[in-house]
């Protein structure tokens, strides 16, 4: 789909992350040249390579599973890590951020589906983290919100998104979280209905992946 057409169809307050995983840098450059700056990748190595080859002012979003020993490769430049799924990972990001003398912005990934392949925190783990001194402990990490993914079974997505959205609103009665990263090519409209303000769109922008 034409990128500008797509962008115009989405409310202005919604941040679009163009998910460029598996796509060549030339394709990314085409979208960048239209004025778009936010791109998402799910693999560290691929992101590092593309970061080196493309303009410096791109905002790189990591959306896939992040291993602790790989945090160091993206720490100098990463814009937002959507996929923080354990406190150990958060602690490692904090350490690498300090080494690089910068604050790294993150989202906590919520595990909502029963899919054993999906990782993240459940609501009670998040409750514990928000009630403890988590945010004072990790001074080089800033938690900006949550990321969620619906299960493969579409019929469950509405209920899942509703739960995540309610939790986001509940936490925001006390905290001032900025982003709810919810929604991909096939479910972003439903996600927006449930207050998502950051959508991760791959195939709709770049075409299907092999
Ligand atoms: C690949 C991916 C997307 C984008 O998926 P599309 O269906 O191509 O829009 C979004 N979020 C995550 C976590 C992904 O891995």
mmCIF file of C-alpha atoms and ligand atoms in Angstrom:
data_model
loop_
_atom_site.group_PDB
_atom_site.id
_atom_site.type_symbol
_atom_site.label_atom_id
_atom_site.label_comp_id
_atom_site.label_asym_id
_atom_site.label_seq_id
_atom_site.Cartn_x
_atom_site.Cartn_y
_atom_site.Cartn_z
ATOM 1 C CA UNK A 1 0.000 0.000 0.000
ATOM 2 C CA UNK A 2 1.130 3.556 -0.721
ATOM 3 C CA UNK A 3 2.725 4.781 2.494
ATOM 4 C CA UNK A 4 1.332 8.321 2.467
ATOM 5 C CA UNK A 5 -2.130 6.987 1.774
ATOM 6 C CA UNK A 6 -1.812 4.638 4.718
ATOM 7 C CA UNK A 7 -0.470 7.392 6.959
ATOM 8 C CA UNK A 8 -3.357 9.679 6.123
ATOM 9 C CA UNK A 9 -5.816 6.926 7.002
ATOM 10 C CA UNK A 10 -4.458 6.695 10.566
ATOM 11 C CA UNK A 11 -5.323 9.356 13.192
ATOM 12 C CA UNK A 12 -2.474 11.835 13.655
ATOM 13 C CA UNK A 13 -1.851 11.065 17.321
ATOM 14 C CA UNK A 14 -0.965 7.450 16.492
ATOM 15 C CA UNK A 15 2.728 6.752 16.029
ATOM 16 C CA UNK A 16 3.472 4.431 13.130
ATOM 17 C CA UNK A 17 6.486 2.139 13.418
ATOM 18 C CA UNK A 18 7.296 0.815 9.951
ATOM 19 C CA UNK A 19 8.423 -2.763 10.526
ATOM 20 C CA UNK A 20 11.216 -3.324 8.015
ATOM 21 C CA UNK A 21 12.469 -6.750 9.134
ATOM 22 C CA UNK A 22 13.793 -8.860 6.222
ATOM 23 C CA UNK A 23 13.433 -5.870 3.865
ATOM 24 C CA UNK A 24 16.484 -4.344 2.118
ATOM 25 C CA UNK A 25 17.839 -0.910 3.043
ATOM 26 C CA UNK A 26 16.749 0.484 -0.344
ATOM 27 C CA UNK A 27 13.132 -0.163 0.574
ATOM 28 C CA UNK A 28 13.602 1.529 3.938
ATOM 29 C CA UNK A 29 15.244 4.511 2.253
ATOM 30 C CA UNK A 30 12.188 4.953 0.015
ATOM 31 C CA UNK A 31 9.933 5.329 3.048
ATOM 32 C CA UNK A 32 12.525 7.484 4.840
ATOM 33 C CA UNK A 33 12.622 9.828 1.845
ATOM 34 C CA UNK A 34 8.891 10.431 2.327
ATOM 35 C CA UNK A 35 9.764 11.904 5.720
ATOM 36 C CA UNK A 36 9.197 8.863 7.924
ATOM 37 C CA UNK A 37 11.731 8.263 10.697
ATOM 38 C CA UNK A 38 10.506 5.337 12.821
ATOM 39 C CA UNK A 39 11.469 1.814 11.783
ATOM 40 C CA UNK A 40 11.166 -1.494 13.632
ATOM 41 C CA UNK A 41 13.352 -4.582 13.454
ATOM 42 C CA UNK A 42 13.144 -7.851 15.366
ATOM 43 C CA UNK A 43 16.767 -9.004 15.122
ATOM 44 C CA UNK A 44 19.748 -7.236 16.674
ATOM 45 C CA UNK A 45 22.288 -8.125 13.991
ATOM 46 C CA UNK A 46 20.022 -7.007 11.164
ATOM 47 C CA UNK A 47 19.234 -3.745 12.947
ATOM 48 C CA UNK A 48 22.908 -2.968 13.609
ATOM 49 C CA UNK A 49 23.760 -3.497 9.947
ATOM 50 C CA UNK A 50 20.891 -1.351 8.702
ATOM 51 C CA UNK A 51 21.705 1.336 11.268
ATOM 52 C CA UNK A 52 25.218 1.548 9.832
ATOM 53 C CA UNK A 53 23.996 1.749 6.248
ATOM 54 C CA UNK A 54 21.142 4.222 6.699
ATOM 55 C CA UNK A 55 20.884 7.876 7.871
ATOM 56 C CA UNK A 56 21.691 8.620 11.520
ATOM 57 C CA UNK A 57 18.413 10.315 12.322
ATOM 58 C CA UNK A 58 16.322 7.153 11.968
ATOM 59 C CA UNK A 59 14.561 6.130 15.197
ATOM 60 C CA UNK A 60 15.211 2.395 15.558
ATOM 61 C CA UNK A 61 12.660 0.317 17.449
ATOM 62 C CA UNK A 62 13.512 -3.194 18.598
ATOM 63 C CA UNK A 63 10.322 -5.257 18.559
ATOM 64 C CA UNK A 64 11.618 -8.844 18.808
ATOM 65 C CA UNK A 65 12.981 -11.056 21.565
ATOM 66 C CA UNK A 66 16.183 -9.515 22.960
ATOM 67 C CA UNK A 67 18.907 -11.629 24.494
ATOM 68 C CA UNK A 68 20.824 -10.074 27.342
ATOM 69 C CA UNK A 69 24.220 -10.627 25.738
ATOM 70 C CA UNK A 70 23.106 -8.632 22.675
ATOM 71 C CA UNK A 71 21.975 -5.474 24.451
ATOM 72 C CA UNK A 72 25.451 -3.978 24.108
ATOM 73 C CA UNK A 73 25.253 -3.885 20.308
ATOM 74 C CA UNK A 74 22.188 -1.646 20.215
ATOM 75 C CA UNK A 75 22.716 0.337 23.431
ATOM 76 C CA UNK A 76 24.582 3.217 21.742
ATOM 77 C CA UNK A 77 21.778 4.109 19.336
ATOM 78 C CA UNK A 78 18.467 2.344 20.075
ATOM 79 C CA UNK A 79 15.433 4.655 20.218
ATOM 80 C CA UNK A 80 12.920 2.337 21.907
ATOM 81 C CA UNK A 81 12.984 -1.315 22.985
ATOM 82 C CA UNK A 82 9.398 -2.653 22.852
ATOM 83 C CA UNK A 83 10.195 -6.180 23.971
ATOM 84 C CA UNK A 84 11.433 -6.040 27.564
ATOM 85 C CA UNK A 85 10.146 -9.327 28.976
ATOM 86 C CA UNK A 86 12.080 -9.832 32.231
ATOM 87 C CA UNK A 87 13.583 -7.830 35.031
ATOM 88 C CA UNK A 88 16.974 -9.391 34.296
ATOM 89 C CA UNK A 89 16.809 -7.895 30.817
ATOM 90 C CA UNK A 90 15.781 -4.523 32.236
ATOM 91 C CA UNK A 91 18.764 -4.624 34.566
ATOM 92 C CA UNK A 92 21.114 -5.449 31.680
ATOM 93 C CA UNK A 93 19.720 -2.596 29.574
ATOM 94 C CA UNK A 94 20.276 -0.271 32.524
ATOM 95 C CA UNK A 95 23.892 -1.389 32.776
ATOM 96 C CA UNK A 96 24.624 -0.880 29.069
ATOM 97 C CA UNK A 97 22.800 2.458 29.053
ATOM 98 C CA UNK A 98 25.007 3.674 31.889
ATOM 99 C CA UNK A 99 28.130 2.568 29.993
ATOM 100 C CA UNK A 100 26.932 4.627 27.035
ATOM 101 C CA UNK A 101 26.028 7.533 29.267
ATOM 102 C CA UNK A 102 22.443 7.682 28.030
ATOM 103 C CA UNK A 103 18.919 6.851 29.078
ATOM 104 C CA UNK A 104 17.332 4.010 27.099
ATOM 105 C CA UNK A 105 13.564 4.129 26.578
ATOM 106 C CA UNK A 106 11.694 0.850 26.870
ATOM 107 C CA UNK A 107 8.240 -0.686 26.844
ATOM 108 C CA UNK A 108 7.351 -3.655 29.008
ATOM 109 C CA UNK A 109 5.938 -6.493 26.952
ATOM 110 C CA UNK A 110 2.666 -7.871 28.259
ATOM 111 C CA UNK A 111 2.037 -11.575 27.824
ATOM 112 C CA UNK A 112 -1.651 -11.880 27.194
ATOM 113 C CA UNK A 113 -2.110 -14.906 24.963
ATOM 114 C CA UNK A 114 -1.589 -18.524 25.988
ATOM 115 C CA UNK A 115 0.793 -19.033 23.101
ATOM 116 C CA UNK A 116 3.870 -20.663 24.703
ATOM 117 C CA UNK A 117 6.133 -18.952 22.158
ATOM 118 C CA UNK A 118 5.142 -15.480 23.330
ATOM 119 C CA UNK A 119 7.025 -13.990 26.240
ATOM 120 C CA UNK A 120 6.397 -11.059 28.531
ATOM 121 C CA UNK A 121 5.050 -10.106 31.926
ATOM 122 C CA UNK A 122 1.625 -11.061 33.207
ATOM 123 C CA UNK A 123 -0.469 -8.511 35.066
ATOM 124 C CA UNK A 124 0.495 -9.654 38.548
ATOM 125 C CA UNK A 125 4.211 -9.431 37.700
ATOM 126 C CA UNK A 126 3.619 -5.918 36.398
ATOM 127 C CA UNK A 127 1.708 -5.005 39.563
ATOM 128 C CA UNK A 128 4.703 -6.119 41.589
ATOM 129 C CA UNK A 129 7.096 -4.099 39.496
ATOM 130 C CA UNK A 130 4.997 -0.949 39.668
ATOM 131 C CA UNK A 131 4.516 -1.226 43.404
ATOM 132 C CA UNK A 132 8.198 -1.860 44.097
ATOM 133 C CA UNK A 133 10.874 0.738 43.602
ATOM 134 C CA UNK A 134 11.624 -0.478 40.123
ATOM 135 C CA UNK A 135 11.717 2.901 38.520
ATOM 136 C CA UNK A 136 14.114 4.320 41.033
ATOM 137 C CA UNK A 137 16.382 1.308 40.850
ATOM 138 C CA UNK A 138 17.129 1.530 37.141
ATOM 139 C CA UNK A 139 18.199 5.093 36.621
ATOM 140 C CA UNK A 140 19.356 4.678 33.034
ATOM 141 C CA UNK A 141 16.139 3.098 31.797
ATOM 142 C CA UNK A 142 12.897 4.922 31.203
ATOM 143 C CA UNK A 143 9.698 2.865 31.012
ATOM 144 C CA UNK A 144 7.420 4.614 28.537
ATOM 145 C CA UNK A 145 4.601 2.089 28.357
ATOM 146 C CA UNK A 146 3.534 -1.368 27.271
ATOM 147 C CA UNK A 147 3.741 -3.521 24.195
ATOM 148 C CA UNK A 148 1.270 -6.273 23.480
ATOM 149 C CA UNK A 149 0.564 -8.812 20.761
ATOM 150 C CA UNK A 150 -2.722 -10.552 20.167
ATOM 151 C CA UNK A 151 -2.801 -14.318 19.871
ATOM 152 C CA UNK A 152 -2.874 -16.047 16.498
ATOM 153 C CA UNK A 153 -6.501 -16.885 17.158
ATOM 154 C CA UNK A 154 -8.125 -13.626 15.959
ATOM 155 C CA UNK A 155 -11.385 -14.306 17.752
ATOM 156 C CA UNK A 156 -9.581 -13.672 21.050
ATOM 157 C CA UNK A 157 -7.929 -10.384 20.067
ATOM 158 C CA UNK A 158 -10.724 -8.053 21.082
ATOM 159 C CA UNK A 159 -10.874 -9.437 24.603
ATOM 160 C CA UNK A 160 -7.065 -9.392 24.878
ATOM 161 C CA UNK A 161 -6.761 -5.804 23.662
ATOM 162 C CA UNK A 162 -9.491 -4.709 26.026
ATOM 163 C CA UNK A 163 -7.650 -6.231 29.006
ATOM 164 C CA UNK A 164 -4.362 -4.592 28.046
ATOM 165 C CA UNK A 165 -6.059 -1.262 27.466
ATOM 166 C CA UNK A 166 -7.812 -1.374 30.834
ATOM 167 C CA UNK A 167 -4.552 -2.199 32.550
ATOM 168 C CA UNK A 168 -2.789 0.682 30.778
ATOM 169 C CA UNK A 169 -5.484 3.081 31.981
ATOM 170 C CA UNK A 170 -5.343 1.688 35.499
ATOM 171 C CA UNK A 171 -1.574 2.142 35.777
ATOM 172 C CA UNK A 172 -1.866 5.599 34.262
ATOM 173 C CA UNK A 173 -4.005 6.797 37.140
ATOM 174 C CA UNK A 174 -0.711 6.889 39.026
ATOM 175 C CA UNK A 175 2.036 6.870 36.398
ATOM 176 C CA UNK A 176 2.319 8.874 33.248
ATOM 177 C CA UNK A 177 3.025 6.211 30.663
ATOM 178 C CA UNK A 178 3.172 7.555 27.144
ATOM 179 C CA UNK A 179 2.797 4.613 24.789
ATOM 180 C CA UNK A 180 0.608 1.619 24.285
ATOM 181 C CA UNK A 181 2.227 -0.320 21.414
ATOM 182 C CA UNK A 182 -0.553 -2.541 20.194
ATOM 183 C CA UNK A 183 -1.553 -3.566 16.697
ATOM 184 C CA UNK A 184 0.050 -4.903 13.526
ATOM 185 C CA UNK A 185 -1.074 -4.947 9.867
ATOM 186 C CA UNK A 186 -4.046 -7.212 10.435
ATOM 187 C CA UNK A 187 -5.319 -5.895 13.757
ATOM 188 C CA UNK A 188 -4.257 -2.251 14.081
ATOM 189 C CA UNK A 189 -7.782 -0.882 13.662
ATOM 190 C CA UNK A 190 -9.001 -2.987 16.551
ATOM 191 C CA UNK A 191 -5.935 -1.937 18.572
ATOM 192 C CA UNK A 192 -6.678 1.754 17.972
ATOM 193 C CA UNK A 193 -10.230 1.178 19.130
ATOM 194 C CA UNK A 194 -8.662 -0.001 22.405
ATOM 195 C CA UNK A 195 -6.458 3.067 22.858
ATOM 196 C CA UNK A 196 -3.288 1.959 21.108
ATOM 197 C CA UNK A 197 -1.187 4.997 20.172
ATOM 198 C CA UNK A 198 1.733 3.142 18.600
ATOM 199 C CA UNK A 199 1.185 0.604 15.841
ATOM 200 C CA UNK A 200 3.792 -1.702 14.328
ATOM 201 C CA UNK A 201 3.070 -2.113 10.644
ATOM 202 C CA UNK A 202 5.134 -4.368 8.382
ATOM 203 C CA UNK A 203 3.432 -6.159 5.516
ATOM 204 C CA UNK A 204 0.866 -3.424 4.861
ATOM 205 C CA UNK A 205 3.712 -0.960 4.141
ATOM 206 C CA UNK A 206 6.454 -3.173 2.695
ATOM 207 C CA UNK A 207 4.448 -6.046 1.220
ATOM 208 C CA UNK A 208 4.391 -9.598 2.515
ATOM 209 C CA UNK A 209 7.532 -11.316 3.768
ATOM 210 C CA UNK A 210 8.754 -14.663 2.417
HETATM 211 C C1 LIG B 1 6.721 -8.628 12.361
HETATM 212 C C2 LIG B 1 6.131 -7.920 13.511
HETATM 213 C C3 LIG B 1 5.194 -6.893 13.324
HETATM 214 C C4 LIG B 1 4.653 -6.472 11.970
HETATM 215 O O1 LIG B 1 3.867 -7.479 11.443
HETATM 216 P P1 LIG B 1 2.941 -7.239 10.129
HETATM 217 O O2 LIG B 1 1.886 -8.259 10.253
HETATM 218 O O3 LIG B 1 3.831 -7.473 8.964
HETATM 219 O O4 LIG B 1 2.433 -5.867 10.197
HETATM 220 C C5 LIG B 1 4.740 -6.236 14.451
HETATM 221 N N1 LIG B 1 5.153 -6.562 15.686
HETATM 222 C C6 LIG B 1 6.046 -7.549 15.905
HETATM 223 C C7 LIG B 1 6.466 -7.853 17.292
HETATM 224 C C8 LIG B 1 6.554 -8.261 14.828
HETATM 225 O O5 LIG B 1 7.451 -9.244 15.049
#
